[in-house]
């Protein structure tokens, strides 16, 4: 091994692993747990962003439907009888596109919630539960090992 490479045992399990009579696995366990905890934190950040994005998509849909609905009705009523057929057709097309766009925002919000947010949130919840319970189990196993090694 070259001078810049670390021995896995020395770098991971314990800074003084080569001089210890009993390997200190707790240091490695904590290093792994810290890395895995950071990934859970990252999942939480992504989950928060997704929820905000879903809320924003729904808010856009609400704005398009509520704010534009009264404006469409008002414009339609005020110029219905005087608007020429070509202009009326164009106006109707723009109004329908606005309704379709609002619908697309709703659909996008639903897809993000169902296909992305929900599975990620469920995974993160299970991951955190397992991470803590497995860490506790491994800590107990390491303690048993250390006691057995010291007794030998």
CSV table of C-alpha atoms in Angstrom, one decimal:
chain,number,residue,atom,x,y,z
A,1,UNK,CA,0.0,0.0,0.0
A,2,UNK,CA,1.3,3.5,-0.9
A,3,UNK,CA,1.8,6.2,1.6
A,4,UNK,CA,-1.4,8.1,0.6
A,5,UNK,CA,-3.7,5.1,0.9
A,6,UNK,CA,-5.4,4.3,4.2
A,7,UNK,CA,-5.7,0.8,5.5
A,8,UNK,CA,-9.4,0.1,5.8
A,9,UNK,CA,-9.0,-1.3,9.3
A,10,UNK,CA,-6.9,1.7,10.5
A,11,UNK,CA,-9.0,4.4,8.8
A,12,UNK,CA,-12.5,3.0,9.4
A,13,UNK,CA,-12.7,1.0,12.6
A,14,UNK,CA,-10.4,2.9,14.9
A,15,UNK,CA,-7.6,5.5,14.5
A,16,UNK,CA,-5.4,3.2,16.6
A,17,UNK,CA,-6.7,-0.2,15.4
A,18,UNK,CA,-3.3,-1.7,14.9
A,19,UNK,CA,-2.3,-1.0,18.5
A,20,UNK,CA,-5.5,-2.1,20.2
A,21,UNK,CA,-5.7,-5.6,21.5
A,22,UNK,CA,-9.5,-5.6,20.8
A,23,UNK,CA,-10.8,-3.9,17.7
A,24,UNK,CA,-13.1,-0.9,18.4
A,25,UNK,CA,-16.0,-1.5,16.1
A,26,UNK,CA,-18.0,1.3,17.7
A,27,UNK,CA,-16.1,3.9,15.8
A,28,UNK,CA,-16.9,2.3,12.5
A,29,UNK,CA,-20.5,1.8,13.5
A,30,UNK,CA,-20.8,5.5,14.3
A,31,UNK,CA,-19.1,6.5,11.1
A,32,UNK,CA,-21.6,4.4,9.1
A,33,UNK,CA,-24.5,5.6,11.1
A,34,UNK,CA,-23.5,9.3,10.6
A,35,UNK,CA,-23.3,8.8,6.8
A,36,UNK,CA,-26.7,7.0,6.7
A,37,UNK,CA,-28.2,9.6,8.9
A,38,UNK,CA,-27.1,12.3,6.5
A,39,UNK,CA,-28.8,10.5,3.7
A,40,UNK,CA,-32.0,10.5,5.8
A,41,UNK,CA,-31.6,14.2,6.3
A,42,UNK,CA,-31.2,14.6,2.5
A,43,UNK,CA,-34.4,12.6,2.0
A,44,UNK,CA,-36.2,15.0,4.4
A,45,UNK,CA,-34.9,18.0,2.4
A,46,UNK,CA,-36.2,16.5,-0.8
A,47,UNK,CA,-39.5,15.6,0.8
A,48,UNK,CA,-39.9,19.2,2.0
A,49,UNK,CA,-39.2,20.5,-1.5
A,50,UNK,CA,-41.6,18.1,-3.1
A,51,UNK,CA,-44.4,19.1,-0.7
A,52,UNK,CA,-43.7,22.8,-1.5
A,53,UNK,CA,-43.8,22.0,-5.2
A,54,UNK,CA,-47.1,20.2,-4.9
A,55,UNK,CA,-48.6,23.0,-2.9
A,56,UNK,CA,-47.4,25.5,-5.5
A,57,UNK,CA,-48.8,23.4,-8.4
A,58,UNK,CA,-52.2,23.3,-6.6
A,59,UNK,CA,-52.0,27.1,-5.8
A,60,UNK,CA,-51.4,27.8,-9.5
A,61,UNK,CA,-54.4,25.7,-10.5
A,62,UNK,CA,-56.5,27.5,-7.9
A,63,UNK,CA,-55.4,30.9,-9.1
A,64,UNK,CA,-56.0,30.1,-12.7
A,65,UNK,CA,-59.5,28.7,-12.0
A,66,UNK,CA,-60.7,31.3,-9.4
A,67,UNK,CA,-59.0,34.5,-10.6
A,68,UNK,CA,-59.4,33.9,-14.3
A,69,UNK,CA,-62.9,32.4,-14.1
A,70,UNK,CA,-64.5,35.7,-13.1
A,71,UNK,CA,-62.4,37.6,-15.7
A,72,UNK,CA,-63.4,35.2,-18.4
A,73,UNK,CA,-67.1,35.5,-17.5
A,74,UNK,CA,-66.9,39.3,-17.3
A,75,UNK,CA,-65.1,39.5,-20.7
A,76,UNK,CA,-67.5,37.1,-22.3
A,77,UNK,CA,-70.6,38.9,-21.0
A,78,UNK,CA,-69.4,42.4,-21.9
A,79,UNK,CA,-68.4,41.6,-25.5
A,80,UNK,CA,-70.5,38.6,-26.4
A,81,UNK,CA,-72.9,40.4,-28.7
A,82,UNK,CA,-70.4,42.7,-30.3
A,83,UNK,CA,-67.4,40.3,-30.8
A,84,UNK,CA,-66.8,39.0,-34.3
A,85,UNK,CA,-66.7,35.2,-34.8
A,86,UNK,CA,-63.0,35.0,-35.3
A,87,UNK,CA,-62.2,37.0,-32.2
A,88,UNK,CA,-64.7,35.1,-30.2
A,89,UNK,CA,-63.2,31.8,-31.3
A,90,UNK,CA,-59.7,33.0,-30.4
A,91,UNK,CA,-60.9,34.2,-27.0
A,92,UNK,CA,-62.7,30.9,-26.3
A,93,UNK,CA,-59.5,29.0,-27.3
A,94,UNK,CA,-57.4,31.0,-24.8
A,95,UNK,CA,-60.0,30.5,-22.1
A,96,UNK,CA,-60.1,26.8,-22.7
A,97,UNK,CA,-56.3,26.6,-22.7
A,98,UNK,CA,-56.3,28.4,-19.3
A,99,UNK,CA,-58.7,25.7,-17.9
A,100,UNK,CA,-56.6,22.9,-19.4
A,101,UNK,CA,-53.4,24.5,-17.9
A,102,UNK,CA,-55.1,24.6,-14.4
A,103,UNK,CA,-56.0,21.0,-14.9
A,104,UNK,CA,-52.4,20.1,-15.8
A,105,UNK,CA,-51.2,21.8,-12.7
A,106,UNK,CA,-53.6,19.7,-10.6
A,107,UNK,CA,-52.6,16.5,-12.4
A,108,UNK,CA,-48.9,17.3,-11.9
A,109,UNK,CA,-49.4,17.9,-8.2
A,110,UNK,CA,-51.3,14.6,-7.9
A,111,UNK,CA,-48.6,12.7,-9.8
A,112,UNK,CA,-45.8,14.2,-7.7
A,113,UNK,CA,-47.7,13.4,-4.5
A,114,UNK,CA,-48.6,9.8,-5.4
A,115,UNK,CA,-45.6,8.7,-7.5
A,116,UNK,CA,-42.8,10.6,-5.9
A,117,UNK,CA,-43.5,12.1,-2.5
A,118,UNK,CA,-45.5,9.3,-0.9
A,119,UNK,CA,-43.0,6.5,-1.8
A,120,UNK,CA,-40.1,8.7,-0.7
A,121,UNK,CA,-41.7,9.7,2.6
A,122,UNK,CA,-42.6,6.0,3.3
A,123,UNK,CA,-39.1,4.9,2.4
A,124,UNK,CA,-37.6,7.6,4.6
A,125,UNK,CA,-39.8,6.7,7.6
A,126,UNK,CA,-39.0,3.0,7.3
A,127,UNK,CA,-35.3,3.8,6.7
A,128,UNK,CA,-35.1,6.0,9.9
A,129,UNK,CA,-36.9,3.3,12.0
A,130,UNK,CA,-34.5,0.6,10.8
A,131,UNK,CA,-31.5,2.8,11.0
A,132,UNK,CA,-32.1,3.5,14.7
A,133,UNK,CA,-33.2,-0.1,15.6
A,134,UNK,CA,-30.3,-1.7,13.7
A,135,UNK,CA,-27.8,0.7,15.3
A,136,UNK,CA,-29.1,-0.2,18.7
A,137,UNK,CA,-28.8,-3.9,17.9
A,138,UNK,CA,-25.3,-3.5,16.6
A,139,UNK,CA,-24.2,-1.5,19.6
A,140,UNK,CA,-25.5,-4.3,21.9
A,141,UNK,CA,-23.7,-6.9,19.7
A,142,UNK,CA,-20.4,-4.9,19.9
A,143,UNK,CA,-20.7,-4.6,23.7
A,144,UNK,CA,-21.2,-8.4,23.9
A,145,UNK,CA,-18.2,-8.9,21.7
A,146,UNK,CA,-16.0,-6.5,23.7
A,147,UNK,CA,-17.0,-8.2,27.0
A,148,UNK,CA,-16.4,-11.6,25.6
A,149,UNK,CA,-13.0,-10.5,24.1
A,150,UNK,CA,-11.9,-8.9,27.4
A,151,UNK,CA,-12.9,-12.1,29.3
A,152,UNK,CA,-10.9,-14.3,27.0
